[in-house]
mmCIF file of N, CA, C and O in Angstrom:
data_model
loop_
_atom_site.group_PDB
_atom_site.id
_atom_site.type_symbol
_atom_site.label_atom_id
_atom_site.label_comp_id
_atom_site.label_asym_id
_atom_site.label_seq_id
_atom_site.Cartn_x
_atom_site.Cartn_y
_atom_site.Cartn_z
ATOM 1 N N THR A 1 -25.633 -20.583 -35.567
ATOM 2 C CA THR A 1 -27.098 -21.199 -35.283
ATOM 3 C C THR A 1 -26.845 -22.661 -35.864
ATOM 4 O O THR A 1 -26.191 -23.122 -36.375
ATOM 5 N N ASN A 2 -27.788 -23.304 -35.683
ATOM 6 C CA ASN A 2 -28.200 -24.802 -35.650
ATOM 7 C C ASN A 2 -28.100 -24.762 -37.256
ATOM 8 O O ASN A 2 -28.007 -25.947 -37.488
ATOM 9 N N GLN A 3 -29.191 -24.062 -38.141
ATOM 10 C CA GLN A 3 -29.103 -24.176 -39.392
ATOM 11 C C GLN A 3 -27.310 -24.065 -40.032
ATOM 12 O O GLN A 3 -27.226 -24.844 -40.962
ATOM 13 N N GLU A 4 -27.001 -23.338 -39.238
ATOM 14 C CA GLU A 4 -25.293 -22.998 -40.301
ATOM 15 C C GLU A 4 -24.758 -24.180 -40.021
ATOM 16 O O GLU A 4 -23.678 -24.457 -40.447
ATOM 17 N N TRP A 5 -24.822 -24.783 -38.434
ATOM 18 C CA TRP A 5 -24.066 -26.088 -38.270
ATOM 19 C C TRP A 5 -24.355 -27.305 -39.204
ATOM 20 O O TRP A 5 -23.049 -27.955 -39.744
ATOM 21 N N LEU A 6 -25.560 -27.256 -39.236
ATOM 22 C CA LEU A 6 -25.950 -28.434 -40.075
ATOM 23 C C LEU A 6 -25.497 -28.013 -41.630
ATOM 24 O O LEU A 6 -24.950 -29.262 -42.264
ATOM 25 N N ASP A 7 -25.809 -26.980 -41.938
ATOM 26 C CA ASP A 7 -25.238 -26.793 -43.568
ATOM 27 C C ASP A 7 -23.849 -27.067 -43.724
ATOM 28 O O ASP A 7 -23.341 -27.640 -44.415
ATOM 29 N N ALA A 8 -23.070 -26.712 -42.790
ATOM 30 C CA ALA A 8 -21.334 -26.236 -42.993
ATOM 31 C C ALA A 8 -21.207 -27.834 -42.234
ATOM 32 O O ALA A 8 -20.044 -28.300 -43.436
ATOM 33 N N LEU A 9 -21.559 -28.704 -41.847
ATOM 34 C CA LEU A 9 -21.150 -29.958 -41.534
ATOM 35 C C LEU A 9 -21.482 -31.180 -42.882
ATOM 36 O O LEU A 9 -21.154 -32.238 -42.961
ATOM 37 N N ARG A 10 -22.550 -30.542 -43.560
ATOM 38 C CA ARG A 10 -23.375 -31.656 -44.615
ATOM 39 C C ARG A 10 -22.337 -31.097 -46.134
ATOM 40 O O ARG A 10 -22.927 -31.698 -47.153
ATOM 41 N N GLU A 11 -21.451 -30.025 -45.911
ATOM 42 C CA GLU A 11 -20.803 -29.523 -47.335
ATOM 43 C C GLU A 11 -19.672 -30.512 -47.512
ATOM 44 O O GLU A 11 -19.172 -31.107 -46.820
ATOM 45 N N PRO A 12 -19.294 -30.528 -48.810
ATOM 46 C CA PRO A 12 -18.196 -31.397 -49.315
ATOM 47 C C PRO A 12 -16.995 -31.022 -48.320
ATOM 48 O O PRO A 12 -16.186 -32.022 -47.807
ATOM 49 N N GLY A 13 -16.788 -29.684 -48.563
ATOM 50 C CA GLY A 13 -15.491 -29.264 -47.747
ATOM 51 C C GLY A 13 -15.638 -28.838 -46.259
ATOM 52 O O GLY A 13 -15.580 -27.885 -46.148
ATOM 53 N N GLN A 14 -16.167 -29.835 -45.663
ATOM 54 C CA GLN A 14 -16.564 -29.535 -44.151
ATOM 55 C C GLN A 14 -15.557 -29.418 -42.769
ATOM 56 O O GLN A 14 -15.694 -29.588 -41.872
ATOM 57 N N THR A 15 -13.919 -29.686 -43.603
ATOM 58 C CA THR A 15 -12.954 -29.746 -42.837
ATOM 59 C C THR A 15 -13.000 -28.733 -41.872
ATOM 60 O O THR A 15 -12.409 -28.955 -40.712
ATOM 61 N N GLU A 16 -13.397 -27.386 -42.055
ATOM 62 C CA GLU A 16 -13.182 -26.531 -41.315
ATOM 63 C C GLU A 16 -14.438 -26.541 -39.686
ATOM 64 O O GLU A 16 -14.157 -26.276 -38.921
ATOM 65 N N ALA A 17 -15.662 -27.134 -40.587
ATOM 66 C CA ALA A 17 -16.725 -27.083 -39.565
ATOM 67 C C ALA A 17 -16.284 -28.157 -38.299
ATOM 68 O O ALA A 17 -16.736 -28.209 -37.193
ATOM 69 N N LEU A 18 -15.607 -29.269 -39.294
ATOM 70 C CA LEU A 18 -15.303 -31.019 -38.263
ATOM 71 C C LEU A 18 -14.503 -30.276 -36.926
ATOM 72 O O LEU A 18 -14.134 -30.669 -36.177
ATOM 73 N N ALA A 19 -13.557 -29.444 -37.558
ATOM 74 C CA ALA A 19 -12.265 -28.944 -37.078
ATOM 75 C C ALA A 19 -12.848 -27.712 -35.753
ATOM 76 O O ALA A 19 -12.400 -27.746 -34.144
ATOM 77 N N ASP A 20 -14.066 -26.851 -35.825
ATOM 78 C CA ASP A 20 -14.220 -26.439 -35.049
ATOM 79 C C ASP A 20 -15.509 -27.080 -34.171
ATOM 80 O O ASP A 20 -15.176 -26.661 -32.602
ATOM 81 N N LEU A 21 -15.877 -28.225 -34.631
ATOM 82 C CA LEU A 21 -16.804 -28.758 -33.329
ATOM 83 C C LEU A 21 -15.757 -29.799 -32.604
ATOM 84 O O LEU A 21 -16.472 -30.121 -31.369
ATOM 85 N N ARG A 22 -14.493 -30.798 -33.321
ATOM 86 C CA ARG A 22 -13.943 -31.036 -32.426
ATOM 87 C C ARG A 22 -13.444 -30.057 -31.450
ATOM 88 O O ARG A 22 -13.084 -30.685 -30.010
ATOM 89 N N ALA A 23 -12.924 -28.909 -31.208
ATOM 90 C CA ALA A 23 -12.400 -28.129 -30.538
ATOM 91 C C ALA A 23 -13.644 -27.871 -29.459
ATOM 92 O O ALA A 23 -13.117 -27.993 -28.245
ATOM 93 N N LEU A 24 -14.809 -28.067 -29.533
ATOM 94 C CA LEU A 24 -15.662 -27.586 -28.968
ATOM 95 C C LEU A 24 -15.744 -28.813 -27.902
ATOM 96 O O LEU A 24 -16.266 -28.913 -26.745
ATOM 97 N N LEU A 25 -16.155 -30.085 -28.777
ATOM 98 C CA LEU A 25 -16.152 -31.164 -28.417
ATOM 99 C C LEU A 25 -14.902 -31.512 -26.945
ATOM 100 O O LEU A 25 -15.093 -32.042 -25.830
ATOM 101 N N VAL A 26 -13.638 -31.470 -27.500
ATOM 102 C CA VAL A 26 -12.577 -31.641 -27.020
ATOM 103 C C VAL A 26 -12.535 -31.026 -25.519
ATOM 104 O O VAL A 26 -12.287 -31.344 -24.372
ATOM 105 N N ARG A 27 -12.895 -29.637 -25.358
ATOM 106 C CA ARG A 27 -13.167 -28.356 -24.416
ATOM 107 C C ARG A 27 -13.945 -29.303 -23.600
ATOM 108 O O ARG A 27 -13.895 -29.144 -22.330
ATOM 109 N N GLY A 28 -15.156 -29.369 -23.571
ATOM 110 C CA GLY A 28 -16.229 -29.819 -23.140
ATOM 111 C C GLY A 28 -16.539 -31.089 -22.516
ATOM 112 O O GLY A 28 -16.509 -31.305 -21.070
ATOM 113 N N LEU A 29 -15.425 -32.167 -23.055
ATOM 114 C CA LEU A 29 -14.877 -33.344 -22.642
ATOM 115 C C LEU A 29 -13.754 -33.068 -21.206
ATOM 116 O O LEU A 29 -13.744 -33.977 -20.362
ATOM 117 N N ARG A 30 -12.890 -32.304 -21.795
ATOM 118 C CA ARG A 30 -12.216 -31.912 -20.705
ATOM 119 C C ARG A 30 -12.626 -31.307 -19.281
ATOM 120 O O ARG A 30 -12.234 -31.458 -18.190
ATOM 121 N N SER A 31 -13.803 -30.905 -19.339
ATOM 122 C CA SER A 31 -14.167 -30.096 -18.322
ATOM 123 C C SER A 31 -15.343 -31.087 -17.703
ATOM 124 O O SER A 31 -15.276 -31.151 -16.504
ATOM 125 N N ALA A 32 -15.611 -32.083 -18.260
ATOM 126 C CA ALA A 32 -16.880 -33.148 -18.093
ATOM 127 C C ALA A 32 -16.180 -34.046 -17.457
ATOM 128 O O ALA A 32 -16.470 -34.721 -16.087
ATOM 129 N N LEU A 33 -14.795 -34.571 -18.214
ATOM 130 C CA LEU A 33 -13.707 -35.938 -17.598
ATOM 131 C C LEU A 33 -12.466 -35.107 -17.448
ATOM 132 O O LEU A 33 -11.640 -35.924 -18.137
ATOM 133 N N PRO A 34 -12.310 -34.586 -16.021
ATOM 134 C CA PRO A 34 -10.704 -33.958 -16.122
ATOM 135 C C PRO A 34 -9.665 -35.054 -15.920
ATOM 136 O O PRO A 34 -8.698 -35.195 -15.877
ATOM 137 N N ASP A 35 -10.063 -36.045 -14.856
ATOM 138 C CA ASP A 35 -9.403 -37.074 -14.273
ATOM 139 C C ASP A 35 -8.800 -38.111 -16.124
ATOM 140 O O ASP A 35 -8.108 -39.141 -15.820
ATOM 141 N N VAL A 36 -9.545 -38.066 -16.821
ATOM 142 C CA VAL A 36 -9.650 -38.970 -18.236
ATOM 143 C C VAL A 36 -8.193 -38.603 -19.068
ATOM 144 O O VAL A 36 -8.500 -37.281 -18.904
ATOM 145 N N PRO A 37 -7.393 -39.447 -19.149
ATOM 146 C CA PRO A 37 -6.351 -39.049 -20.227
ATOM 147 C C PRO A 37 -6.824 -38.171 -21.416
ATOM 148 O O PRO A 37 -7.795 -38.656 -21.887
ATOM 149 N N GLU A 38 -5.924 -37.104 -21.961
ATOM 150 C CA GLU A 38 -5.648 -36.729 -23.166
ATOM 151 C C GLU A 38 -6.194 -37.632 -24.013
ATOM 152 O O GLU A 38 -7.373 -37.432 -24.865
ATOM 153 N N GLU A 39 -5.748 -38.513 -24.072
ATOM 154 C CA GLU A 39 -5.562 -39.357 -25.595
ATOM 155 C C GLU A 39 -7.243 -40.156 -25.715
ATOM 156 O O GLU A 39 -7.452 -40.409 -26.800
ATOM 157 N N SER A 40 -7.520 -40.517 -24.479
ATOM 158 C CA SER A 40 -8.763 -41.197 -24.315
ATOM 159 C C SER A 40 -9.638 -40.186 -24.827
ATOM 160 O O SER A 40 -10.835 -40.402 -25.808
ATOM 161 N N ARG A 41 -9.654 -38.810 -24.348
ATOM 162 C CA ARG A 41 -10.689 -38.056 -24.478
ATOM 163 C C ARG A 41 -11.109 -37.720 -26.324
ATOM 164 O O ARG A 41 -11.548 -37.778 -26.782
ATOM 165 N N GLU A 42 -9.452 -37.819 -27.020
ATOM 166 C CA GLU A 42 -9.766 -37.427 -28.429
ATOM 167 C C GLU A 42 -9.965 -38.289 -29.046
ATOM 168 O O GLU A 42 -10.462 -38.416 -30.059
ATOM 169 N N ASP A 43 -9.592 -39.852 -28.633
ATOM 170 C CA ASP A 43 -10.667 -41.317 -28.793
ATOM 171 C C ASP A 43 -12.077 -40.814 -28.983
ATOM 172 O O ASP A 43 -12.626 -41.200 -29.939
ATOM 173 N N PHE A 44 -12.816 -40.510 -27.681
ATOM 174 C CA PHE A 44 -14.071 -40.368 -27.456
ATOM 175 C C PHE A 44 -14.443 -39.298 -28.643
ATOM 176 O O PHE A 44 -15.545 -39.532 -29.150
ATOM 177 N N VAL A 45 -14.055 -38.375 -28.394
ATOM 178 C CA VAL A 45 -14.100 -37.035 -29.845
ATOM 179 C C VAL A 45 -14.337 -37.941 -31.309
ATOM 180 O O VAL A 45 -15.289 -37.179 -32.242
ATOM 181 N N GLN A 46 -13.310 -38.287 -31.635
ATOM 182 C CA GLN A 46 -13.462 -38.928 -33.029
ATOM 183 C C GLN A 46 -14.743 -40.009 -33.639
ATOM 184 O O GLN A 46 -15.082 -40.070 -34.045
ATOM 185 N N GLU A 47 -14.789 -40.365 -32.199
ATOM 186 C CA GLU A 47 -15.567 -41.610 -32.204
ATOM 187 C C GLU A 47 -17.237 -40.776 -32.302
ATOM 188 O O GLU A 47 -18.323 -41.044 -32.772
ATOM 189 N N ALA A 48 -17.472 -39.895 -31.502
ATOM 190 C CA ALA A 48 -18.649 -38.797 -31.370
ATOM 191 C C ALA A 48 -18.935 -38.026 -32.868
ATOM 192 O O ALA A 48 -19.859 -38.120 -32.974
ATOM 193 N N LEU A 49 -17.793 -37.259 -33.284
ATOM 194 C CA LEU A 49 -17.732 -37.230 -34.632
ATOM 195 C C LEU A 49 -18.648 -37.992 -35.834
ATOM 196 O O LEU A 49 -19.351 -37.561 -36.536
ATOM 197 N N LEU A 50 -17.888 -38.854 -35.691
ATOM 198 C CA LEU A 50 -18.339 -39.936 -36.485
ATOM 199 C C LEU A 50 -20.117 -40.224 -36.268
ATOM 200 O O LEU A 50 -20.650 -40.044 -37.164
ATOM 201 N N LYS A 51 -20.552 -40.360 -35.128
ATOM 202 C CA LYS A 51 -21.759 -40.533 -34.641
ATOM 203 C C LYS A 51 -22.627 -39.166 -35.320
ATOM 204 O O LYS A 51 -23.743 -39.231 -35.479
ATOM 205 N N ILE A 52 -22.121 -38.458 -34.790
ATOM 206 C CA ILE A 52 -22.866 -37.032 -35.124
ATOM 207 C C ILE A 52 -23.179 -36.955 -36.898
ATOM 208 O O ILE A 52 -24.281 -36.205 -36.878
ATOM 209 N N LEU A 53 -22.050 -37.187 -37.925
ATOM 210 C CA LEU A 53 -22.186 -36.714 -38.694
ATOM 211 C C LEU A 53 -22.959 -38.216 -39.056
ATOM 212 O O LEU A 53 -23.751 -37.565 -40.542
ATOM 213 N N ASP A 54 -22.800 -39.303 -38.753
ATOM 214 C CA ASP A 54 -23.879 -40.565 -39.354
ATOM 215 C C ASP A 54 -25.585 -39.870 -39.103
ATOM 216 O O ASP A 54 -26.190 -40.253 -39.633
ATOM 217 N N ASN A 55 -25.404 -39.168 -37.670
ATOM 218 C CA ASN A 55 -26.779 -39.082 -37.180
ATOM 219 C C ASN A 55 -27.489 -37.080 -37.375
ATOM 220 O O ASN A 55 -28.461 -37.061 -36.389
ATOM 221 N N LEU A 56 -26.877 -36.947 -38.533
ATOM 222 C CA LEU A 56 -27.126 -35.057 -38.736
ATOM 223 C C LEU A 56 -28.616 -34.942 -38.807
ATOM 224 O O LEU A 56 -29.294 -34.353 -38.440
ATOM 225 N N ASP A 57 -29.494 -36.089 -39.890
ATOM 226 C CA ASP A 57 -30.698 -36.106 -40.101
ATOM 227 C C ASP A 57 -31.715 -36.215 -38.677
ATOM 228 O O ASP A 57 -32.793 -35.778 -38.876
ATOM 229 N N SER A 58 -30.814 -37.048 -37.835
ATOM 230 C CA SER A 58 -32.044 -37.110 -36.912
ATOM 231 C C SER A 58 -31.835 -35.895 -35.726
ATOM 232 O O SER A 58 -32.694 -35.787 -34.716
ATOM 233 N N PHE A 59 -31.351 -34.798 -36.147
ATOM 234 C CA PHE A 59 -31.449 -33.355 -34.976
ATOM 235 C C PHE A 59 -32.721 -32.774 -35.511
ATOM 236 O O PHE A 59 -32.912 -32.587 -36.355
ATOM 237 N N ARG A 60 -33.223 -32.781 -34.388
ATOM 238 C CA ARG A 60 -35.058 -32.103 -34.271
ATOM 239 C C ARG A 60 -35.029 -30.941 -33.978
ATOM 240 O O ARG A 60 -35.804 -29.835 -34.158
ATOM 241 N N GLY A 61 -33.603 -30.357 -33.554
ATOM 242 C CA GLY A 61 -33.637 -28.915 -33.575
ATOM 243 C C GLY A 61 -34.485 -28.103 -32.184
ATOM 244 O O GLY A 61 -34.540 -27.141 -32.047
ATOM 245 N N GLU A 62 -34.488 -29.146 -31.169
ATOM 246 C CA GLU A 62 -35.258 -28.784 -29.992
ATOM 247 C C GLU A 62 -34.375 -28.263 -28.769
ATOM 248 O O GLU A 62 -34.249 -27.996 -27.853
ATOM 249 N N SER A 63 -33.101 -28.245 -29.275
ATOM 250 C CA SER A 63 -32.053 -27.625 -28.310
ATOM 251 C C SER A 63 -31.171 -27.153 -29.643
ATOM 252 O O SER A 63 -30.873 -27.266 -30.906
ATOM 253 N N ARG A 64 -29.904 -26.607 -28.860
ATOM 254 C CA ARG A 64 -28.872 -26.139 -29.727
ATOM 255 C C ARG A 64 -28.191 -26.894 -30.071
ATOM 256 O O ARG A 64 -28.326 -28.202 -29.283
ATOM 257 N N PHE A 65 -27.784 -27.371 -31.239
ATOM 258 C CA PHE A 65 -26.813 -27.809 -32.093
ATOM 259 C C PHE A 65 -25.588 -28.318 -31.013
ATOM 260 O O PHE A 65 -25.356 -29.777 -31.010
ATOM 261 N N THR A 66 -24.880 -27.774 -30.664
ATOM 262 C CA THR A 66 -23.841 -28.005 -30.032
ATOM 263 C C THR A 66 -24.122 -28.911 -28.671
ATOM 264 O O THR A 66 -23.510 -29.673 -28.117
ATOM 265 N N THR A 67 -25.324 -28.600 -27.816
ATOM 266 C CA THR A 67 -25.816 -29.337 -26.815
ATOM 267 C C THR A 67 -25.975 -30.701 -27.037
ATOM 268 O O THR A 67 -25.605 -31.879 -26.508
ATOM 269 N N TRP A 68 -26.667 -30.517 -28.245
ATOM 270 C CA TRP A 68 -26.898 -32.257 -28.871
ATOM 271 C C TRP A 68 -25.772 -32.899 -29.161
ATOM 272 O O TRP A 68 -25.645 -33.956 -28.712
ATOM 273 N N ALA A 69 -24.796 -31.877 -29.856
ATOM 274 C CA ALA A 69 -23.400 -32.822 -30.059
ATOM 275 C C ALA A 69 -22.769 -33.236 -29.018
ATOM 276 O O ALA A 69 -21.958 -34.226 -28.610
ATOM 277 N N TYR A 70 -22.762 -32.210 -27.811
ATOM 278 C CA TYR A 70 -21.845 -32.934 -26.460
ATOM 279 C C TYR A 70 -22.484 -33.946 -25.828
ATOM 280 O O TYR A 70 -21.724 -34.743 -25.247
ATOM 281 N N LYS A 71 -23.956 -33.927 -25.701
ATOM 282 C CA LYS A 71 -24.626 -35.131 -25.263
ATOM 283 C C LYS A 71 -24.265 -36.285 -25.834
ATOM 284 O O LYS A 71 -24.113 -37.336 -24.934
ATOM 285 N N ILE A 72 -24.189 -36.175 -27.005
ATOM 286 C CA ILE A 72 -23.809 -37.337 -27.972
ATOM 287 C C ILE A 72 -21.886 -37.967 -27.110
ATOM 288 O O ILE A 72 -22.001 -39.012 -27.294
ATOM 289 N N ALA A 73 -21.403 -36.904 -27.103
ATOM 290 C CA ALA A 73 -19.567 -37.216 -26.917
ATOM 291 C C ALA A 73 -19.936 -37.791 -25.701
ATOM 292 O O ALA A 73 -19.164 -38.665 -25.085
ATOM 293 N N ILE A 74 -20.705 -36.805 -24.765
ATOM 294 C CA ILE A 74 -20.649 -37.514 -23.568
ATOM 295 C C ILE A 74 -21.104 -39.138 -23.392
ATOM 296 O O ILE A 74 -20.386 -39.910 -22.417
ATOM 297 N N HIS A 75 -22.444 -39.382 -24.110
ATOM 298 C CA HIS A 75 -22.930 -40.422 -23.940
ATOM 299 C C HIS A 75 -21.368 -41.670 -24.619
ATOM 300 O O HIS A 75 -21.400 -42.640 -23.816
ATOM 301 N N VAL A 76 -20.830 -41.377 -25.532
ATOM 302 C CA VAL A 76 -19.830 -42.328 -26.116
ATOM 303 C C VAL A 76 -18.691 -42.213 -25.046
ATOM 304 O O VAL A 76 -18.476 -43.428 -24.808
ATOM 305 N N ALA A 77 -18.360 -41.617 -24.441
ATOM 306 C CA ALA A 77 -17.242 -41.107 -23.143
ATOM 307 C C ALA A 77 -17.748 -42.464 -22.117
ATOM 308 O O ALA A 77 -16.874 -43.324 -21.746
ATOM 309 N N PHE A 78 -18.924 -41.945 -22.164
ATOM 310 C CA PHE A 78 -19.237 -42.753 -20.481
ATOM 311 C C PHE A 78 -19.636 -44.163 -21.085
ATOM 312 O O PHE A 78 -19.282 -45.132 -20.162
ATOM 313 N N THR A 79 -19.646 -44.608 -22.088
ATOM 314 C CA THR A 79 -20.030 -46.062 -22.333
ATOM 315 C C THR A 79 -18.523 -46.806 -22.771
ATOM 316 O O THR A 79 -18.607 -47.767 -22.173
ATOM 317 N N GLU A 80 -17.754 -46.099 -23.466
ATOM 318 C CA GLU A 80 -16.476 -46.695 -23.436
ATOM 319 C C GLU A 80 -15.720 -46.944 -22.185
ATOM 320 O O GLU A 80 -15.075 -47.445 -21.778
ATOM 321 N N LEU A 81 -15.938 -45.786 -20.902
ATOM 322 C CA LEU A 81 -15.571 -45.761 -19.690
ATOM 323 C C LEU A 81 -15.880 -46.953 -19.048
ATOM 324 O O LEU A 81 -15.251 -48.044 -18.094
ATOM 325 N N ARG A 82 -17.258 -47.726 -18.933
ATOM 326 C CA ARG A 82 -18.152 -48.852 -18.324
ATOM 327 C C ARG A 82 -17.385 -49.644 -19.144
ATOM 328 O O ARG A 82 -17.132 -50.385 -18.323
ATOM 329 N N ARG A 83 -17.120 -49.950 -20.519
ATOM 330 C CA ARG A 83 -16.424 -51.254 -20.884
ATOM 331 C C ARG A 83 -15.275 -51.069 -20.393
ATOM 332 O O ARG A 83 -14.631 -52.524 -20.306
ATOM 333 N N ARG A 84 -14.248 -50.152 -20.222
ATOM 334 C CA ARG A 84 -12.930 -50.352 -19.688
ATOM 335 C C ARG A 84 -13.073 -51.132 -18.329
ATOM 336 O O ARG A 84 -12.212 -51.567 -17.848
ATOM 337 N N ARG A 85 -13.801 -50.266 -17.739
ATOM 338 C CA ARG A 85 -14.133 -50.728 -16.500
ATOM 339 C C ARG A 85 -14.550 -52.166 -15.674
ATOM 340 O O ARG A 85 -13.822 -52.823 -14.878
ATOM 341 N N TRP A 86 -15.225 -52.579 -16.885
ATOM 342 C CA TRP A 86 -15.592 -53.973 -16.617
ATOM 343 C C TRP A 86 -14.346 -55.357 -17.445
ATOM 344 O O TRP A 86 -14.451 -56.346 -17.394
ATOM 345 N N ARG A 87 -13.366 -54.591 -18.124
ATOM 346 C CA ARG A 87 -12.325 -55.743 -18.503
ATOM 347 C C ARG A 87 -11.603 -55.823 -17.669
ATOM 348 O O ARG A 87 -10.908 -55.314 -16.565
#
């Protein structure tokens, strides 16, 4: 549930929850961005995890937590891909 995700990610020993969320985000980005190299997807997921942890308090519960997290990961990936294209 949403609350279980939030509680697990706020705990001091959050490594298991982070690993689970990381795996979900990598799988989601692999489906959404199949032509992007795996190393880049990993970078996007790491940056997204930082943003998610920094913004846990802004999660309003209007969607599933994983949907919210996917949205952040996709936004991070698209932003970075746009930057790379303009370089």
